[in-house]
């Protein structure tokens, strides 16, 4: 029996050591247009990314996923691709790309690209040929004659479907004399996934970039891949309006997207892409090629992205349930409930990891949503939960959003709104240039112009300053990432978490390793907490890291029975 137990211990230990590169990984989202501009045109580029890979390594990230870098007229800042095989000229050349991959390998950062399968640009050759009725391409997109309004006798769009960016999802094309579907901007026609040639075409795109040495894809807009099929009369069914809350008939939220989102075929497509990634690995003896999936959808659907019990899907189905539910009004119990919700529902087994997301280029920055005072607390939460963490560039510095006036607004989603409400829709504020140092334009560019304005606080909030300061958001972040490498933090099955009034408290511990306790006060007032009442072996603790405005210092030794959790402060301690 004893022998058996030690054997099991040895096996688990080995398994842990042999964890695949992405497991419990730390993912960093780079928004290339705003990260670092190497040539002074005010627009970030690939050489800029290459230059900063060492920074990512120094902070401790595992991998970077890059928003699209492919040729694009930039109607949706790269999410409208006119050539899936070319690098966007403002961002560099294929050679620059290869150079970036080479450097990433040297430094030890995996590169993940954005795969945008749902739509192309209307300037893509495929679309142009489709417009012209070229036999190979004519069914690459969703075309329809529209319907004749019985009262006016006028032609109108085939259905009431709306674009996520507002107004009809159908656009008339004069040359082809038909409507095409675009679930995003007019310049982003939807591909037709019921056409096997499209499926194969897009698989070839994936194979092309995998062969260039990337380590996987972040997959864009998954719920939109398939629409309902035509009915018996050759028509598309209208979507029902919501019952309350969104009266404006042009606004995307006005309809229940039952015919354009989350169709069952979507999951099969994701599982096919997983098979592709796995075959690529097998055939080439490469590292694991992973998939991260973007889907704002129901919780049940998010789980289906992992797999269906028989087939596997996404390695990292972005946990937007967490991002959506944990907000500035969340209480400790809400946070605990949302953590457990994911952990309990996700499939079990060594191939499945939880993940935690609190930001990206489509949402207000974390420090703006929660307040700068709570930025460290949230970074601590993200980095100390079991599994994969995903950080949007700048969150490690607690960068905040920048107000962009209506005149300066470029985000298509905001441009479709009006001067009074555009700010509710605009994603520009979260996309301003990264703040590297206190030199003009924050060290983002040596040029005098930037595509979006640089935040005014860049002289006091930037990488260089935070690297030099003994206690800064970045220093806290670095400590957290170092901590993640500890066995207790790598074990994903050891979380014991609870809410005590305003405080979230949890421990991470695995045999033969250290026990960590994380104490996060989501309230505004101080709260005393006896750690030993929750984790009886813990009598004395030492502070590993804690929020900037903490009442404790790193390295401080504390009596665990008398811990004071200051309002809005997060602390990681180790049992001593
Ligand atoms: C999701 C992307 O993150 C967003 O930026 C983009 O506008 C849409 N998908 C359309 O591609
Ligand atoms: Mg540039």
PDB file of N, CA, C and O in Angstrom, residues 222-262:
ATOM      1  N   UNK A 222     -16.277  33.343 -32.775  1.00  0.00           N
ATOM      2  CA  UNK A 222     -16.762  31.975 -33.033  1.00  0.00           C
ATOM      3  C   UNK A 222     -18.290  31.838 -33.148  1.00  0.00           C
ATOM      4  O   UNK A 222     -18.767  31.110 -34.020  1.00  0.00           O
ATOM      5  N   UNK A 223     -19.059  32.511 -32.294  1.00  0.00           N
ATOM      6  CA  UNK A 223     -20.515  32.259 -32.371  1.00  0.00           C
ATOM      7  C   UNK A 223     -21.144  32.631 -33.705  1.00  0.00           C
ATOM      8  O   UNK A 223     -22.248  32.180 -34.021  1.00  0.00           O
ATOM      9  N   UNK A 224     -20.451  33.415 -34.519  1.00  0.00           N
ATOM     10  CA  UNK A 224     -21.034  33.936 -35.754  1.00  0.00           C
ATOM     11  C   UNK A 224     -20.795  33.062 -36.984  1.00  0.00           C
ATOM     12  O   UNK A 224     -21.247  33.398 -38.077  1.00  0.00           O
ATOM     13  N   UNK A 225     -20.058  31.956 -36.814  1.00  0.00           N
ATOM     14  CA  UNK A 225     -19.619  31.193 -37.983  1.00  0.00           C
ATOM     15  C   UNK A 225     -20.750  30.707 -38.890  1.00  0.00           C
ATOM     16  O   UNK A 225     -20.654  30.761 -40.102  1.00  0.00           O
ATOM     17  N   UNK A 226     -21.810  30.211 -38.279  1.00  0.00           N
ATOM     18  CA  UNK A 226     -22.914  29.654 -39.070  1.00  0.00           C
ATOM     19  C   UNK A 226     -24.201  30.423 -38.827  1.00  0.00           C
ATOM     20  O   UNK A 226     -24.441  30.897 -37.719  1.00  0.00           O
ATOM     21  N   UNK A 227     -25.035  30.485 -39.864  1.00  0.00           N
ATOM     22  CA  UNK A 227     -26.375  31.031 -39.719  1.00  0.00           C
ATOM     23  C   UNK A 227     -27.351  29.896 -40.027  1.00  0.00           C
ATOM     24  O   UNK A 227     -26.980  28.883 -40.603  1.00  0.00           O
ATOM     25  N   UNK A 228     -28.606  30.119 -39.691  1.00  0.00           N
ATOM     26  CA  UNK A 228     -29.634  29.136 -39.985  1.00  0.00           C
ATOM     27  C   UNK A 228     -29.667  28.914 -41.500  1.00  0.00           C
ATOM     28  O   UNK A 228     -29.302  29.797 -42.279  1.00  0.00           O
ATOM     29  N   UNK A 229     -30.126  27.735 -41.937  1.00  0.00           N
ATOM     30  CA  UNK A 229     -30.241  27.495 -43.379  1.00  0.00           C
ATOM     31  C   UNK A 229     -31.498  28.161 -43.925  1.00  0.00           C
ATOM     32  O   UNK A 229     -32.412  28.499 -43.153  1.00  0.00           O
ATOM     33  N   UNK A 230     -31.550  28.307 -45.219  1.00  0.00           N
ATOM     34  CA  UNK A 230     -32.747  28.856 -45.854  1.00  0.00           C
ATOM     35  C   UNK A 230     -33.940  27.944 -45.559  1.00  0.00           C
ATOM     36  O   UNK A 230     -33.774  26.724 -45.489  1.00  0.00           O
ATOM     37  N   UNK A 231     -35.116  28.526 -45.414  1.00  0.00           N
ATOM     38  CA  UNK A 231     -36.280  27.671 -45.197  1.00  0.00           C
ATOM     39  C   UNK A 231     -36.810  27.139 -46.545  1.00  0.00           C
ATOM     40  O   UNK A 231     -36.218  27.406 -47.599  1.00  0.00           O
ATOM     41  N   UNK A 232     -37.929  26.422 -46.486  1.00  0.00           N
ATOM     42  CA  UNK A 232     -38.475  25.785 -47.681  1.00  0.00           C
ATOM     43  C   UNK A 232     -38.737  26.774 -48.816  1.00  0.00           C
ATOM     44  O   UNK A 232     -38.649  26.460 -49.988  1.00  0.00           O
ATOM     45  N   UNK A 233     -39.051  28.003 -48.428  1.00  0.00           N
ATOM     46  CA  UNK A 233     -39.358  29.018 -49.448  1.00  0.00           C
ATOM     47  C   UNK A 233     -38.139  29.821 -49.876  1.00  0.00           C
ATOM     48  O   UNK A 233     -38.272  30.862 -50.524  1.00  0.00           O
ATOM     49  N   UNK A 234     -36.979  29.352 -49.430  1.00  0.00           N
ATOM     50  CA  UNK A 234     -35.765  30.070 -49.812  1.00  0.00           C
ATOM     51  C   UNK A 234     -35.581  31.375 -49.049  1.00  0.00           C
ATOM     52  O   UNK A 234     -34.927  32.309 -49.527  1.00  0.00           O
ATOM     53  N   UNK A 235     -36.125  31.431 -47.853  1.00  0.00           N
ATOM     54  CA  UNK A 235     -36.027  32.662 -47.050  1.00  0.00           C
ATOM     55  C   UNK A 235     -35.268  32.411 -45.744  1.00  0.00           C
ATOM     56  O   UNK A 235     -35.186  31.276 -45.276  1.00  0.00           O
ATOM     57  N   UNK A 236     -34.759  33.498 -45.203  1.00  0.00           N
ATOM     58  CA  UNK A 236     -34.138  33.433 -43.875  1.00  0.00           C
ATOM     59  C   UNK A 236     -35.141  33.947 -42.847  1.00  0.00           C
ATOM     60  O   UNK A 236     -35.744  35.015 -43.050  1.00  0.00           O
ATOM     61  N   UNK A 237     -35.283  33.217 -41.755  1.00  0.00           N
ATOM     62  CA  UNK A 237     -36.266  33.606 -40.732  1.00  0.00           C
ATOM     63  C   UNK A 237     -35.819  34.869 -39.996  1.00  0.00           C
ATOM     64  O   UNK A 237     -34.625  35.046 -39.719  1.00  0.00           O
ATOM     65  N   UNK A 238     -36.771  35.727 -39.693  1.00  0.00           N
ATOM     66  CA  UNK A 238     -36.485  36.903 -38.865  1.00  0.00           C
ATOM     67  C   UNK A 238     -36.180  36.478 -37.437  1.00  0.00           C
ATOM     68  O   UNK A 238     -36.743  35.500 -36.943  1.00  0.00           O
ATOM     69  N   UNK A 239     -35.342  37.269 -36.779  1.00  0.00           N
ATOM     70  CA  UNK A 239     -35.060  36.993 -35.371  1.00  0.00           C
ATOM     71  C   UNK A 239     -36.065  37.754 -34.496  1.00  0.00           C
ATOM     72  O   UNK A 239     -36.418  38.891 -34.810  1.00  0.00           O
ATOM     73  N   UNK A 240     -36.503  37.129 -33.403  1.00  0.00           N
ATOM     74  CA  UNK A 240     -37.470  37.817 -32.536  1.00  0.00           C
ATOM     75  C   UNK A 240     -36.804  38.937 -31.738  1.00  0.00           C
ATOM     76  O   UNK A 240     -35.638  38.811 -31.349  1.00  0.00           O
ATOM     77  N   UNK A 241     -37.547  40.020 -31.483  1.00  0.00           N
ATOM     78  CA  UNK A 241     -36.964  41.088 -30.658  1.00  0.00           C
ATOM     79  C   UNK A 241     -36.848  40.655 -29.202  1.00  0.00           C
ATOM     80  O   UNK A 241     -37.539  39.717 -28.779  1.00  0.00           O
ATOM     81  N   UNK A 242     -36.002  41.331 -28.441  1.00  0.00           N
ATOM     82  CA  UNK A 242     -35.901  41.053 -27.006  1.00  0.00           C
ATOM     83  C   UNK A 242     -37.184  41.555 -26.341  1.00  0.00           C
ATOM     84  O   UNK A 242     -37.863  42.432 -26.887  1.00  0.00           O
ATOM     85  N   UNK A 243     -37.501  41.004 -25.202  1.00  0.00           N
ATOM     86  CA  UNK A 243     -38.762  41.379 -24.572  1.00  0.00           C
ATOM     87  C   UNK A 243     -38.649  42.682 -23.791  1.00  0.00           C
ATOM     88  O   UNK A 243     -39.628  43.371 -23.551  1.00  0.00           O
ATOM     89  N   UNK A 244     -37.405  43.029 -23.391  1.00  0.00           N
ATOM     90  CA  UNK A 244     -37.245  44.311 -22.698  1.00  0.00           C
ATOM     91  C   UNK A 244     -35.800  44.773 -22.809  1.00  0.00           C
ATOM     92  O   UNK A 244     -34.912  43.993 -23.154  1.00  0.00           O
ATOM     93  N   UNK A 245     -35.587  46.058 -22.553  1.00  0.00           N
ATOM     94  CA  UNK A 245     -34.226  46.550 -22.345  1.00  0.00           C
ATOM     95  C   UNK A 245     -33.534  47.198 -23.520  1.00  0.00           C
ATOM     96  O   UNK A 245     -32.574  47.936 -23.331  1.00  0.00           O
ATOM     97  N   UNK A 246     -33.979  46.959 -24.756  1.00  0.00           N
ATOM     98  CA  UNK A 246     -33.220  47.522 -25.878  1.00  0.00           C
ATOM     99  C   UNK A 246     -34.195  47.982 -26.973  1.00  0.00           C
ATOM    100  O   UNK A 246     -34.357  47.309 -27.987  1.00  0.00           O
ATOM    101  N   UNK A 247     -34.843  49.120 -26.759  1.00  0.00           N
ATOM    102  CA  UNK A 247     -35.928  49.533 -27.651  1.00  0.00           C
ATOM    103  C   UNK A 247     -35.488  49.975 -29.055  1.00  0.00           C
ATOM    104  O   UNK A 247     -36.291  49.876 -29.997  1.00  0.00           O
ATOM    105  N   UNK A 248     -34.246  50.435 -29.196  1.00  0.00           N
ATOM    106  CA  UNK A 248     -33.791  50.962 -30.490  1.00  0.00           C
ATOM    107  C   UNK A 248     -33.679  49.820 -31.515  1.00  0.00           C
ATOM    108  O   UNK A 248     -32.830  48.940 -31.379  1.00  0.00           O
ATOM    109  N   UNK A 249     -34.521  49.817 -32.559  1.00  0.00           N
ATOM    110  CA  UNK A 249     -34.558  48.674 -33.492  1.00  0.00           C
ATOM    111  C   UNK A 249     -33.290  48.513 -34.340  1.00  0.00           C
ATOM    112  O   UNK A 249     -33.113  47.471 -34.979  1.00  0.00           O
ATOM    113  N   UNK A 250     -32.432  49.531 -34.352  1.00  0.00           N
ATOM    114  CA  UNK A 250     -31.180  49.407 -35.118  1.00  0.00           C
ATOM    115  C   UNK A 250     -30.034  48.857 -34.283  1.00  0.00           C
ATOM    116  O   UNK A 250     -28.963  48.550 -34.802  1.00  0.00           O
ATOM    117  N   UNK A 251     -30.256  48.799 -32.983  1.00  0.00           N
ATOM    118  CA  UNK A 251     -29.183  48.396 -32.087  1.00  0.00           C
ATOM    119  C   UNK A 251     -29.118  46.867 -32.012  1.00  0.00           C
ATOM    120  O   UNK A 251     -30.155  46.210 -31.872  1.00  0.00           O
ATOM    121  N   UNK A 252     -27.918  46.342 -32.055  1.00  0.00           N
ATOM    122  CA  UNK A 252     -27.731  44.889 -32.077  1.00  0.00           C
ATOM    123  C   UNK A 252     -28.469  44.184 -30.940  1.00  0.00           C
ATOM    124  O   UNK A 252     -29.000  43.089 -31.123  1.00  0.00           O
ATOM    125  N   UNK A 253     -28.518  44.840 -29.781  1.00  0.00           N
ATOM    126  CA  UNK A 253     -29.139  44.193 -28.617  1.00  0.00           C
ATOM    127  C   UNK A 253     -30.653  44.076 -28.767  1.00  0.00           C
ATOM    128  O   UNK A 253     -31.318  43.455 -27.943  1.00  0.00           O
ATOM    129  N   UNK A 254     -31.215  44.678 -29.818  1.00  0.00           N
ATOM    130  CA  UNK A 254     -32.665  44.652 -29.984  1.00  0.00           C
ATOM    131  C   UNK A 254     -33.209  43.252 -30.329  1.00  0.00           C
ATOM    132  O   UNK A 254     -34.375  42.971 -30.086  1.00  0.00           O
ATOM    133  N   UNK A 255     -32.372  42.412 -30.918  1.00  0.00           N
ATOM    134  CA  UNK A 255     -32.863  41.092 -31.334  1.00  0.00           C
ATOM    135  C   UNK A 255     -32.237  39.956 -30.530  1.00  0.00           C
ATOM    136  O   UNK A 255     -31.119  40.076 -30.028  1.00  0.00           O
ATOM    137  N   UNK A 256     -32.971  38.870 -30.463  1.00  0.00           N
ATOM    138  CA  UNK A 256     -32.410  37.624 -29.911  1.00  0.00           C
ATOM    139  C   UNK A 256     -31.787  36.876 -31.089  1.00  0.00           C
ATOM    140  O   UNK A 256     -32.496  36.477 -32.004  1.00  0.00           O
ATOM    141  N   UNK A 257     -30.475  36.667 -31.023  1.00  0.00           N
ATOM    142  CA  UNK A 257     -29.758  36.204 -32.223  1.00  0.00           C
ATOM    143  C   UNK A 257     -29.798  34.684 -32.377  1.00  0.00           C
ATOM    144  O   UNK A 257     -28.757  34.036 -32.491  1.00  0.00           O
ATOM    145  N   UNK A 258     -31.015  34.170 -32.408  1.00  0.00           N
ATOM    146  CA  UNK A 258     -31.154  32.709 -32.415  1.00  0.00           C
ATOM    147  C   UNK A 258     -30.837  32.072 -33.769  1.00  0.00           C
ATOM    148  O   UNK A 258     -30.581  30.883 -33.851  1.00  0.00           O
ATOM    149  N   UNK A 259     -30.868  32.868 -34.838  1.00  0.00           N
ATOM    150  CA  UNK A 259     -30.586  32.301 -36.170  1.00  0.00           C
ATOM    151  C   UNK A 259     -29.190  32.640 -36.702  1.00  0.00           C
ATOM    152  O   UNK A 259     -28.781  32.143 -37.741  1.00  0.00           O
ATOM    153  N   UNK A 260     -28.495  33.528 -36.006  1.00  0.00           N
ATOM    154  CA  UNK A 260     -27.191  33.971 -36.514  1.00  0.00           C
ATOM    155  C   UNK A 260     -26.038  33.666 -35.557  1.00  0.00           C
ATOM    156  O   UNK A 260     -24.881  33.857 -35.911  1.00  0.00           O
ATOM    157  N   UNK A 261     -26.364  33.231 -34.347  1.00  0.00           N
ATOM    158  CA  UNK A 261     -25.318  32.957 -33.350  1.00  0.00           C
ATOM    159  C   UNK A 261     -25.457  31.540 -32.808  1.00  0.00           C
ATOM    160  O   UNK A 261     -26.586  31.026 -32.712  1.00  0.00           O
ATOM    161  N   UNK A 262     -24.312  30.967 -32.418  1.00  0.00           N
ATOM    162  CA  UNK A 262     -24.317  29.707 -31.644  1.00  0.00           C
ATOM    163  C   UNK A 262     -25.051  28.557 -32.324  1.00  0.00           C
ATOM    164  O   UNK A 262     -25.674  27.737 -31.657  1.00  0.00           O
TER     165      UNK A 262
END
